[in-house]
MMTF fields as JSON, N, C-alpha, C and O atoms, coordinates in Angstrom:
{
  "mmtfVersion": "1.0.0",
  "mmtfProducer": "UNKNOWN",
  "numBonds": 431,
  "numAtoms": 432,
  "numGroups": 108,
  "numChains": 1,
  "numModels": 1,
  "chainsPerModel": [1],
  "groupsPerChain": [108],
  "chainIdList": ["A"],
  "bondAtomList": [4, 2, 8, 6, 12, 10, 16, 14, 20, 18, 24, 22, 28, 26, 32, 30, 36, 34, 40, 38, 44, 42, 48, 46, 52, 50, 56, 54, 60, 58, 64, 62, 68, 66, 72, 70, 76, 74, 80, 78, 84, 82, 88, 86, 92, 90, 96, 94, 100, 98, 104, 102, 108, 106, 112, 110, 116, 114, 120, 118, 124, 122, 128, 126, 132, 130, 136, 134, 140, 138, 144, 142, 148, 146, 152, 150, 156, 154, 160, 158, 164, 162, 168, 166, 172, 170, 176, 174, 180, 178, 184, 182, 188, 186, 192, 190, 196, 194, 200, 198, 204, 202, 208, 206, 212, 210, 216, 214, 220, 218, 224, 222, 228, 226, 232, 230, 236, 234, 240, 238, 244, 242, 248, 246, 252, 250, 256, 254, 260, 258, 264, 262, 268, 266, 272, 270, 276, 274, 280, 278, 284, 282, 288, 286, 292, 290, 296, 294, 300, 298, 304, 302, 308, 306, 312, 310, 316, 314, 320, 318, 324, 322, 328, 326, 332, 330, 336, 334, 340, 338, 344, 342, 348, 346, 352, 350, 356, 354, 360, 358, 364, 362, 368, 366, 372, 370, 376, 374, 380, 378, 384, 382, 388, 386, 392, 390, 396, 394, 400, 398, 404, 402, 408, 406, 412, 410, 416, 414, 420, 418, 424, 422, 428, 426],
  "bondOrderList": [1, 1, 1, 1, 1, 1, 1, 1, 1, 1, 1, 1, 1, 1, 1, 1, 1, 1, 1, 1, 1, 1, 1, 1, 1, 1, 1, 1, 1, 1, 1, 1, 1, 1, 1, 1, 1, 1, 1, 1, 1, 1, 1, 1, 1, 1, 1, 1, 1, 1, 1, 1, 1, 1, 1, 1, 1, 1, 1, 1, 1, 1, 1, 1, 1, 1, 1, 1, 1, 1, 1, 1, 1, 1, 1, 1, 1, 1, 1, 1, 1, 1, 1, 1, 1, 1, 1, 1, 1, 1, 1, 1, 1, 1, 1, 1, 1, 1, 1, 1, 1, 1, 1, 1, 1, 1, 1],
  "groupList": [{"groupName": "MET", "atomNameList": ["N", "CA", "C", "O"], "elementList": ["N", "C", "C", "O"], "formalChargeList": [0, 0, 0, 0], "bondAtomList": [1, 0, 2, 1, 3, 2], "bondOrderList": [1, 1, 2], "singleLetterCode": "M", "chemCompType": "L-PEPTIDE LINKING"}, {"groupName": "GLN", "atomNameList": ["N", "CA", "C", "O"], "elementList": ["N", "C", "C", "O"], "formalChargeList": [0, 0, 0, 0], "bondAtomList": [1, 0, 2, 1, 3, 2], "bondOrderList": [1, 1, 2], "singleLetterCode": "Q", "chemCompType": "L-PEPTIDE LINKING"}, {"groupName": "LYS", "atomNameList": ["N", "CA", "C", "O"], "elementList": ["N", "C", "C", "O"], "formalChargeList": [0, 0, 0, 0], "bondAtomList": [1, 0, 2, 1, 3, 2], "bondOrderList": [1, 1, 2], "singleLetterCode": "K", "chemCompType": "L-PEPTIDE LINKING"}, {"groupName": "GLY", "atomNameList": ["N", "CA", "C", "O"], "elementList": ["N", "C", "C", "O"], "formalChargeList": [0, 0, 0, 0], "bondAtomList": [1, 0, 2, 1, 3, 2], "bondOrderList": [1, 1, 2], "singleLetterCode": "G", "chemCompType": "PEPTIDE LINKING"}, {"groupName": "LEU", "atomNameList": ["N", "CA", "C", "O"], "elementList": ["N", "C", "C", "O"], "formalChargeList": [0, 0, 0, 0], "bondAtomList": [1, 0, 2, 1, 3, 2], "bondOrderList": [1, 1, 2], "singleLetterCode": "L", "chemCompType": "L-PEPTIDE LINKING"}, {"groupName": "SER", "atomNameList": ["N", "CA", "C", "O"], "elementList": ["N", "C", "C", "O"], "formalChargeList": [0, 0, 0, 0], "bondAtomList": [1, 0, 2, 1, 3, 2], "bondOrderList": [1, 1, 2], "singleLetterCode": "S", "chemCompType": "L-PEPTIDE LINKING"}, {"groupName": "ILE", "atomNameList": ["N", "CA", "C", "O"], "elementList": ["N", "C", "C", "O"], "formalChargeList": [0, 0, 0, 0], "bondAtomList": [1, 0, 2, 1, 3, 2], "bondOrderList": [1, 1, 2], "singleLetterCode": "I", "chemCompType": "L-PEPTIDE LINKING"}, {"groupName": "ALA", "atomNameList": ["N", "CA", "C", "O"], "elementList": ["N", "C", "C", "O"], "formalChargeList": [0, 0, 0, 0], "bondAtomList": [1, 0, 2, 1, 3, 2], "bondOrderList": [1, 1, 2], "singleLetterCode": "A", "chemCompType": "L-PEPTIDE LINKING"}, {"groupName": "ARG", "atomNameList": ["N", "CA", "C", "O"], "elementList": ["N", "C", "C", "O"], "formalChargeList": [0, 0, 0, 0], "bondAtomList": [1, 0, 2, 1, 3, 2], "bondOrderList": [1, 1, 2], "singleLetterCode": "R", "chemCompType": "L-PEPTIDE LINKING"}, {"groupName": "GLU", "atomNameList": ["N", "CA", "C", "O"], "elementList": ["N", "C", "C", "O"], "formalChargeList": [0, 0, 0, 0], "bondAtomList": [1, 0, 2, 1, 3, 2], "bondOrderList": [1, 1, 2], "singleLetterCode": "E", "chemCompType": "L-PEPTIDE LINKING"}, {"groupName": "VAL", "atomNameList": ["N", "CA", "C", "O"], "elementList": ["N", "C", "C", "O"], "formalChargeList": [0, 0, 0, 0], "bondAtomList": [1, 0, 2, 1, 3, 2], "bondOrderList": [1, 1, 2], "singleLetterCode": "V", "chemCompType": "L-PEPTIDE LINKING"}, {"groupName": "ASP", "atomNameList": ["N", "CA", "C", "O"], "elementList": ["N", "C", "C", "O"], "formalChargeList": [0, 0, 0, 0], "bondAtomList": [1, 0, 2, 1, 3, 2], "bondOrderList": [1, 1, 2], "singleLetterCode": "D", "chemCompType": "L-PEPTIDE LINKING"}, {"groupName": "THR", "atomNameList": ["N", "CA", "C", "O"], "elementList": ["N", "C", "C", "O"], "formalChargeList": [0, 0, 0, 0], "bondAtomList": [1, 0, 2, 1, 3, 2], "bondOrderList": [1, 1, 2], "singleLetterCode": "T", "chemCompType": "L-PEPTIDE LINKING"}, {"groupName": "TYR", "atomNameList": ["N", "CA", "C", "O"], "elementList": ["N", "C", "C", "O"], "formalChargeList": [0, 0, 0, 0], "bondAtomList": [1, 0, 2, 1, 3, 2], "bondOrderList": [1, 1, 2], "singleLetterCode": "Y", "chemCompType": "L-PEPTIDE LINKING"}, {"groupName": "PRO", "atomNameList": ["N", "CA", "C", "O"], "elementList": ["N", "C", "C", "O"], "formalChargeList": [0, 0, 0, 0], "bondAtomList": [1, 0, 2, 1, 3, 2], "bondOrderList": [1, 1, 2], "singleLetterCode": "P", "chemCompType": "L-PEPTIDE LINKING"}, {"groupName": "ASN", "atomNameList": ["N", "CA", "C", "O"], "elementList": ["N", "C", "C", "O"], "formalChargeList": [0, 0, 0, 0], "bondAtomList": [1, 0, 2, 1, 3, 2], "bondOrderList": [1, 1, 2], "singleLetterCode": "N", "chemCompType": "L-PEPTIDE LINKING"}, {"groupName": "HIS", "atomNameList": ["N", "CA", "C", "O"], "elementList": ["N", "C", "C", "O"], "formalChargeList": [0, 0, 0, 0], "bondAtomList": [1, 0, 2, 1, 3, 2], "bondOrderList": [1, 1, 2], "singleLetterCode": "H", "chemCompType": "L-PEPTIDE LINKING"}, {"groupName": "PHE", "atomNameList": ["N", "CA", "C", "O"], "elementList": ["N", "C", "C", "O"], "formalChargeList": [0, 0, 0, 0], "bondAtomList": [1, 0, 2, 1, 3, 2], "bondOrderList": [1, 1, 2], "singleLetterCode": "F", "chemCompType": "L-PEPTIDE LINKING"}],
  "groupTypeList": [0, 1, 2, 0, 3, 4, 3, 5, 6, 4, 2, 1, 7, 1, 8, 0, 1, 9, 1, 6, 1, 2, 10, 1, 11, 9, 4, 7, 7, 4, 8, 10, 9, 3, 12, 7, 3, 3, 3, 0, 10, 2, 7, 10, 10, 5, 3, 2, 13, 9, 4, 4, 7, 6, 5, 6, 11, 14, 9, 10, 10, 11, 14, 9, 11, 10, 9, 0, 4, 9, 11, 4, 10, 10, 7, 7, 10, 15, 1, 7, 4, 1, 2, 10, 1, 9, 2, 7, 7, 9, 9, 0, 3, 2, 10, 12, 3, 3, 4, 3, 14, 16, 4, 17, 14, 3, 4, 12],
  "groupIdList": [1, 2, 3, 4, 5, 6, 7, 8, 9, 10, 11, 12, 13, 14, 15, 16, 17, 18, 19, 20, 21, 22, 23, 24, 25, 26, 27, 28, 29, 30, 31, 32, 33, 34, 35, 36, 37, 38, 39, 40, 41, 42, 43, 44, 45, 46, 47, 48, 49, 50, 51, 52, 53, 54, 55, 56, 57, 58, 59, 60, 61, 62, 63, 64, 65, 66, 67, 68, 69, 70, 71, 72, 73, 74, 75, 76, 77, 78, 79, 80, 81, 82, 83, 84, 85, 86, 87, 88, 89, 90, 91, 92, 93, 94, 95, 96, 97, 98, 99, 100, 101, 102, 103, 104, 105, 106, 107, 108],
  "secStructList": [7, 7, 7, 7, 7, 2, 2, 2, 2, 2, 2, 2, 2, 2, 2, 2, 2, 2, 2, 2, 2, 2, 2, 2, 2, 2, 2, 2, 6, 7, 3, 3, 3, 3, 3, 3, 6, 6, 6, 6, 3, 3, 3, 3, 3, 3, 6, 6, 1, 7, 3, 3, 3, 3, 3, 3, 7, 4, 4, 4, 7, 7, 4, 4, 4, 2, 2, 2, 2, 2, 2, 2, 2, 2, 2, 2, 2, 2, 2, 2, 2, 2, 2, 2, 2, 2, 2, 2, 2, 2, 2, 2, 2, 2, 2, 2, 6, 6, 7, 2, 2, 2, 2, 1, 6, 6, 7, 7],
  "xCoordList": [34.707, 33.33, 32.385, 32.597, 31.336, 30.424, 29.255, 28.631, 29.004, 27.908, 26.569, 26.478, 25.558, 24.218, 23.578, 23.647, 22.947, 22.256, 20.959, 20.448, 20.425, 19.209, 18.038, 17.208, 17.99, 16.93, 16.999, 15.971, 18.214, 18.384, 17.932, 17.282, 18.297, 17.906, 16.388, 15.794, 15.781, 14.314, 13.626, 12.628, 14.148, 13.538, 13.74, 12.86, 14.853, 15.102, 14.146, 13.588, 13.972, 13.051, 11.588, 10.816, 11.24, 9.879, 9.688, 8.648, 10.652, 10.553, 10.425, 9.636, 11.202, 11.115, 9.734, 9.131, 9.229, 7.888, 6.836, 5.899, 6.952, 6.013, 6.091, 5.087, 7.332, 7.568, 6.965, 6.347, 7.161, 6.585, 5.082, 4.463, 4.482, 2.991, 2.511, 1.476, 3.256, 2.914, 2.931, 2.007, 3.987, 4.146, 3.006, 2.414, 2.703, 1.646, 0.312, -0.466, 0.005, -1.183, -1.234, -2.262, -0.066, -0.033, -0.205, -0.851, 0.365, 0.203, -1.256, -1.748, -1.926, -3.31, -4.16, -5.15, -3.807, -4.58, -4.127, -4.746, -3.093, -2.548, -3.485, -4.107, -3.616, -4.355, -3.444, -2.822, -3.326, -2.416, -3.198, -4.065, -2.868, -3.537, -2.583, -1.436, -3.091, -2.372, -3.217, -4.441, -2.554, -3.261, -2.779, -1.673, -3.577, -3.214, -3.943, -4.942, -3.452, -4.104, -4.08, -5.038, -2.971, -2.816, -3.78, -4.245, -4.084, -4.95, -6.43, -7.291, -6.721, -8.14, -8.742, -9.957, -7.861, -8.309, -7.497, -6.27, -8.201, -7.516, -7.99, -9.164, -7.048, -7.377, -6.81, -5.669, -7.593, -7.133, -7.074, -8.051, -5.899, -5.65, -5.257, -4.634, -5.643, -5.263, -3.94, -3.434, -3.383, -2.097, -2.242, -1.248, -3.5, -3.75, -3.949, -4.412, -3.592, -3.66, -5.107, -5.376, -6.037, -7.459, -7.757, -7.382, -8.417, -8.857, -10.052, -11.07, -9.935, -10.991, -11.869, -13.063, -11.314, -12.07, -11.425, -10.214, -12.309, -11.893, -12.646, -13.858, -11.9, -12.502, -12.145, -10.969, -13.13, -12.945, -13.551, -14.742, -12.697, -13.185, -14.074, -13.68, -15.233, -16.177, -15.578, -16.019, -14.589, -14.007, -13.267, -13.09, -12.833, -12.04, -12.969, -12.511, -14.253, -15.195, -15.6, -16.294, -15.137, -15.469, -16.045, -15.293, -17.311, -17.888, -17.185, -17.219, -16.565, -15.913, -14.501, -13.887, -14.005, -12.675, -12.633, -11.925, -13.373, -13.484, -12.092, -11.72, -11.376, -10.097, -9.121, -8.374, -9.136, -8.229, -8.582, -7.683, -9.878, -10.328, -9.907, -9.407, -10.109, -9.699, -8.172, -7.745, -7.39, -5.918, -5.569, -4.674, -6.286, -6.019, -6.355, -5.598, -7.453, -7.848, -6.791, -6.377, -6.36, -5.329, -4.055, -3.45, -3.647, -2.413, -2.512, -1.578, -3.691, -3.852, -3.82, -3.187, -4.478, -4.491, -3.088, -2.64, -2.416, -1.049, -0.091, 0.782, -0.211, 0.608, 0.341, 1.284, -0.885, -1.234, -0.708, -0.159, -0.85, -0.314, 1.178, 1.718, 1.858, 3.347, 3.748, 4.716, 2.991, 3.351, 3.161, 3.989, 2.082, 1.848, 3.023, 3.579, 3.393, 4.474, 5.813, 6.564, 6.075, 7.298, 7.238, 8.211, 6.117, 5.942, 6.095, 6.725, 5.5, 5.572, 7.009, 7.47, 7.703, 9.113, 9.964, 10.826, 9.705, 10.464, 10.258, 11.203, 8.979, 8.667, 9.186, 9.719, 9.024, 9.528, 11.065, 11.671, 11.688, 13.149, 13.677, 14.759, 12.908, 13.266, 13.32, 14.176, 12.41, 12.306, 13.296, 13.919, 13.425, 14.267, 15.66, 16.467, 15.959, 17.304, 17.498, 18.614, 16.41, 16.49, 16.497, 16.607, 16.389, 16.449, 15.039, 14.913, 14.004, 12.635, 12.29, 11.885, 12.431, 12.069, 12.86, 12.386, 14.062, 14.9, 14.571, 14.497, 14.387, 14.119, 12.65, 12.32, 11.746, 10.339, 9.632, 9.035, 9.675, 9.043, 7.553, 6.918, 7.003, 5.58, 5.188, 4.004, 6.152, 5.8, 5.382, 4.513, 6.002, 5.63, 4.745, 4.331],
  "yCoordList": [21.569, 21.281, 22.013, 23.179, 21.297, 21.876, 22.624, 22.119, 23.82, 24.596, 24.245, 24.023, 24.201, 23.943, 25.238, 26.208, 25.278, 26.452, 26.643, 25.691, 27.844, 28.143, 27.283, 26.81, 27.095, 26.236, 24.84, 24.246, 24.293, 22.929, 22.829, 21.868, 23.843, 23.853, 23.953, 23.28, 24.773, 24.914, 23.591, 23.208, 22.907, 21.654, 20.59, 19.759, 20.62, 19.667, 20.008, 19.111, 21.284, 21.661, 21.277, 20.883, 21.404, 21.016, 19.54, 19.11, 18.744, 17.278, 16.909, 16.036, 17.575, 17.267, 17.661, 16.932, 18.823, 19.194, 18.216, 17.929, 17.7, 16.625, 15.35, 14.712, 15.01, 13.829, 14.002, 13.091, 15.176, 15.485, 15.417, 14.843, 16.017, 15.923, 14.503, 14.145, 13.664, 12.288, 11.569, 10.828, 11.803, 11.197, 11.701, 10.909, 12.986, 13.545, 12.898, 12.617, 12.647, 11.964, 10.565, 10.115, 9.849, 8.484, 8.43, 7.515, 9.4, 9.434, 9.731, 9.222, 10.551, 10.862, 9.622, 9.545, 8.634, 7.382, 6.379, 5.321, 6.653, 5.738, 5.551, 6.519, 4.346, 4.017, 3.317, 2.323, 3.786, 3.241, 2.931, 3.699, 1.758, 1.356, 1.43, 0.988, 1.996, 1.999, 1.168, 1.114, 0.541, -0.287, -0.027, 0.485, -0.362, -0.269, -1.344, -1.891, -1.642, -2.684, -4.041, -4.806, -4.349, -5.665, -5.849, -6.957, -4.727, -4.795, -4.635, -4.754, -4.368, -4.239, -2.898, -2.762, -1.922, -0.637, -0.387, -0.487, -0.061, 0.138, 1.475, 1.827, 2.22, 3.453, 3.446, 3.03, 3.904, 3.965, 5.441, 6.18, 5.847, 7.217, 7.242, 6.314, 8.342, 8.493, 9.194, 9.754, 9.152, 9.85, 11.378, 12.103, 11.853, 13.285, 13.605, 14.687, 12.649, 12.758, 12.939, 13.665, 12.26, 12.279, 10.966, 9.899, 11.037, 9.817, 9.276, 9.956, 8.052, 7.452, 6.489, 6.398, 5.753, 4.771, 4.463, 4.579, 4.059, 3.573, 2.297, 2.223, 1.266, -0.021, -0.368, -0.37, -0.655, -0.986, -2.338, -2.57, -3.229, -4.571, -4.391, -3.722, -4.964, -4.828, -5.249, -4.777, -6.125, -6.615, -5.504, -5.574, -4.487, -3.394, -2.302, -1.39, -2.394, -1.377, -1.73, -2.714, -0.885, -1.069, 0.244, 1.207, 0.316, 1.598, 2.144, 3.337, 1.219, 1.641, 2.219, 2.805, 2.039, 2.535, 3.151, 2.661, 4.175, 4.882, 5.525, 5.613, 5.944, 6.587, 5.681, 6.145, 4.406, 3.466, 3.387, 3.399, 3.303, 3.21, 4.497, 4.434, 5.631, 6.896, 6.885, 7.292, 6.417, 6.341, 5.39, 5.676, 4.258, 3.341, 3.965, 3.802, 4.676, 5.337, 6.36, 6.401, 7.165, 8.184, 7.487, 7.914, 6.417, 5.699, 5.151, 5.262, 4.542, 3.946, 5.017, 4.825, 6.118, 7.236, 7.838, 8.118, 8.029, 8.568, 7.643, 8.113, 6.326, 5.37, 5.454, 5.467, 5.508, 5.562, 6.863, 6.85, 7.979, 9.239, 9.227, 9.775, 8.626, 8.457, 7.7, 8.048, 6.607, 5.737, 6.553, 6.461, 7.353, 8.161, 9.141, 9.276, 9.813, 10.765, 10.135, 10.721, 8.949, 8.224, 7.853, 8.04, 7.34, 6.996, 8.186, 8.092, 9.334, 10.545, 11.035, 11.421, 11.011, 11.473, 10.521, 10.973, 9.222, 8.28, 8.491, 8.531, 8.625, 8.812, 10.139, 10.204, 11.197, 12.523, 12.494, 13.109, 11.793, 11.69, 11.038, 11.385, 10.071, 9.436, 10.442, 10.356, 11.392, 12.368, 13.515, 13.971, 13.964, 15.14, 14.798, 15.696, 13.552, 13.143, 13.55, 13.835, 13.568, 13.905, 15.369, 15.767, 16.187, 17.656, 18.239, 19.431, 17.492, 17.963, 18.896, 20.027, 18.475, 19.307, 20.565, 21.543, 20.596, 21.807, 22.778, 23.994, 22.2, 23.042, 23.392, 24.472, 22.478, 22.616, 22.345, 21.28, 23.306, 23.045, 22.755, 23.352, 21.874, 21.587, 20.497, 20.202, 19.915, 18.879, 17.596, 16.896, 17.25, 15.997, 16.222, 15.268],
  "zCoordList": [-21.086, -20.697, -21.666, -22.001, -22.106, -23.021, -22.32, -21.387, -22.812, -22.173, -22.816, -24.023, -21.999, -22.548, -22.919, -22.164, -24.083, -24.543, -23.77, -23.18, -23.764, -23.053, -23.577, -22.8, -24.885, -25.471, -24.93, -24.605, -24.826, -24.311, -22.84, -22.43, -22.084, -20.653, -20.511, -19.668, -21.315, -21.293, -21.693, -21.083, -22.699, -23.076, -21.976, -21.75, -21.321, -20.219, -19.053, -18.421, -18.785, -17.69, -18.033, -17.159, -19.315, -19.739, -19.574, -19.076, -19.972, -19.806, -18.332, -17.97, -17.486, -16.035, -15.524, -14.737, -15.97, -15.517, -15.99, -15.246, -17.181, -17.666, -16.838, -16.523, -16.502, -15.663, -14.265, -13.714, -13.727, -12.395, -12.415, -11.519, -13.459, -13.567, -13.697, -13.133, -14.445, -14.57, -13.2, -12.865, -12.433, -11.125, -10.215, -9.481, -10.256, -9.438, -9.792, -8.88, -11.05, -11.497, -10.948, -10.442, -11.056, -10.548, -9.043, -8.533, -8.312, -6.885, -6.484, -5.477, -7.277, -6.973, -7.0, -6.272, -7.823, -7.931, -6.877, -6.761, -6.114, -5.123, -3.967, -3.531, -3.446, -2.262, -1.291, -1.667, -0.038, 0.914, 2.181, 2.597, 2.805, 4.0, 5.202, 5.138, 6.287, 7.552, 8.523, 8.412, 9.448, 10.451, 11.825, 12.002, 12.836, 14.212, 14.993, 14.526, 16.166, 16.973, 16.371, 16.484, 15.719, 15.076, 13.916, 13.65, 13.211, 12.057, 12.402, 11.53, 13.668, 14.051, 13.601, 13.452, 13.39, 12.863, 11.59, 11.592, 10.507, 9.196, 8.662, 8.772, 8.078, 7.416, 6.022, 5.821, 5.035, 3.668, 3.241, 3.367, 2.733, 2.366, 0.899, 0.383, 0.237, -1.18, -1.275, -0.302, -2.479, -2.738, -2.616, -2.575, -2.557, -2.33, -0.835, -0.473, 0.004, 1.46, 1.931, 2.888, 1.236, 1.611, 2.321, 1.837, 3.447, 4.153, 3.389, 3.261, 2.878, 2.058, 2.817, 2.529, 3.793, 4.498, 5.855, 6.045, 6.798, 8.096, 8.321, 8.117, 8.754, 9.069, 10.511, 10.874, 11.317, 12.733, 13.023, 12.812, 13.514, 13.918, 15.148, 16.103, 15.132, 16.262, 17.628, 18.676, 17.596, 18.852, 19.571, 20.787, 18.856, 19.466, 20.023, 20.712, 19.729, 20.213, 21.646, 21.903, 22.561, 23.938, 24.489, 24.642, 24.784, 25.275, 26.555, 26.855, 27.269, 28.474, 28.215, 29.107, 26.981, 26.684, 25.247, 24.368, 25.064, 23.793, 23.466, 22.296, 24.446, 24.24, 23.481, 22.619, 23.806, 23.146, 21.699, 20.858, 21.348, 19.972, 19.232, 18.108, 19.857, 19.237, 18.924, 17.844, 19.883, 19.652, 18.49, 17.694, 18.405, 17.286, 15.981, 15.024, 15.879, 14.644, 14.249, 13.091, 15.172, 14.906, 14.423, 13.439, 15.111, 14.696, 13.289, 12.495, 12.98, 11.651, 10.571, 9.533, 10.793, 9.815, 9.67, 8.558, 10.776, 10.648, 9.958, 9.228, 10.156, 9.466, 7.94, 7.149, 7.552, 6.105, 5.527, 4.426, 6.214, 5.691, 5.567, 4.606, 6.499, 6.453, 5.271, 4.595, 4.98, 3.82, 2.537, 1.631, 2.442, 1.226, 1.071, -0.019, 2.149, 2.091, 1.642, 0.862, 2.152, 1.738, 0.252, -0.479, -0.177, -1.6, -2.528, -3.581, -2.117, -2.899, -3.011, -4.085, -1.886, -1.873, -2.763, -3.518, -2.658, -3.492, -4.978, -5.765, -5.336, -6.786, -7.326, -8.433, -6.53, -6.996, -7.036, -7.914, -6.103, -6.14, -7.388, -7.863, -7.943, -9.234, -10.361, -11.242, -10.335, -11.438, -11.264, -12.223, -10.034, -9.756, -9.305, -9.066, -9.184, -8.721, -7.246, -6.812, -6.505, -5.053, -4.784, -3.624, -5.77, -5.576, -5.488, -5.208, -5.705, -5.665, -4.554, -4.823, -3.268, -2.162, -2.082, -1.503, -2.639, -2.568, -3.752, -3.58, -4.905, -6.079, -6.23, -6.72, -5.81, -5.949, -4.661, -4.504, -3.686, -2.411, -2.599, -3.468, -1.82, -1.849, -2.869, -3.031, -3.537, -4.511, -3.865, -4.386, -2.693, -2.054, -0.919, -0.26]
}
């Protein structure tokens, strides 16, 4: 078995770091939509886990049942956040061979 020199390992680590930065930049530009209530409530979240927009169909606005609307907003936002998390894990896994969360906690 051939041993890798320290210089080779460092170059490989630098390439991986550059690839991780590229993926993080791409994820930052990502826009993901989550929906609830059959699409009556929509939430758009960035790859940085920032809530960018909420869209509420006027038909779902009932002053007598505000709690339902609140639940739909929470569900739509959570769905969008889950999609971003899954996409981030998928993209980081491509770079790190699935070791990202173990070797680099907090990347996804």
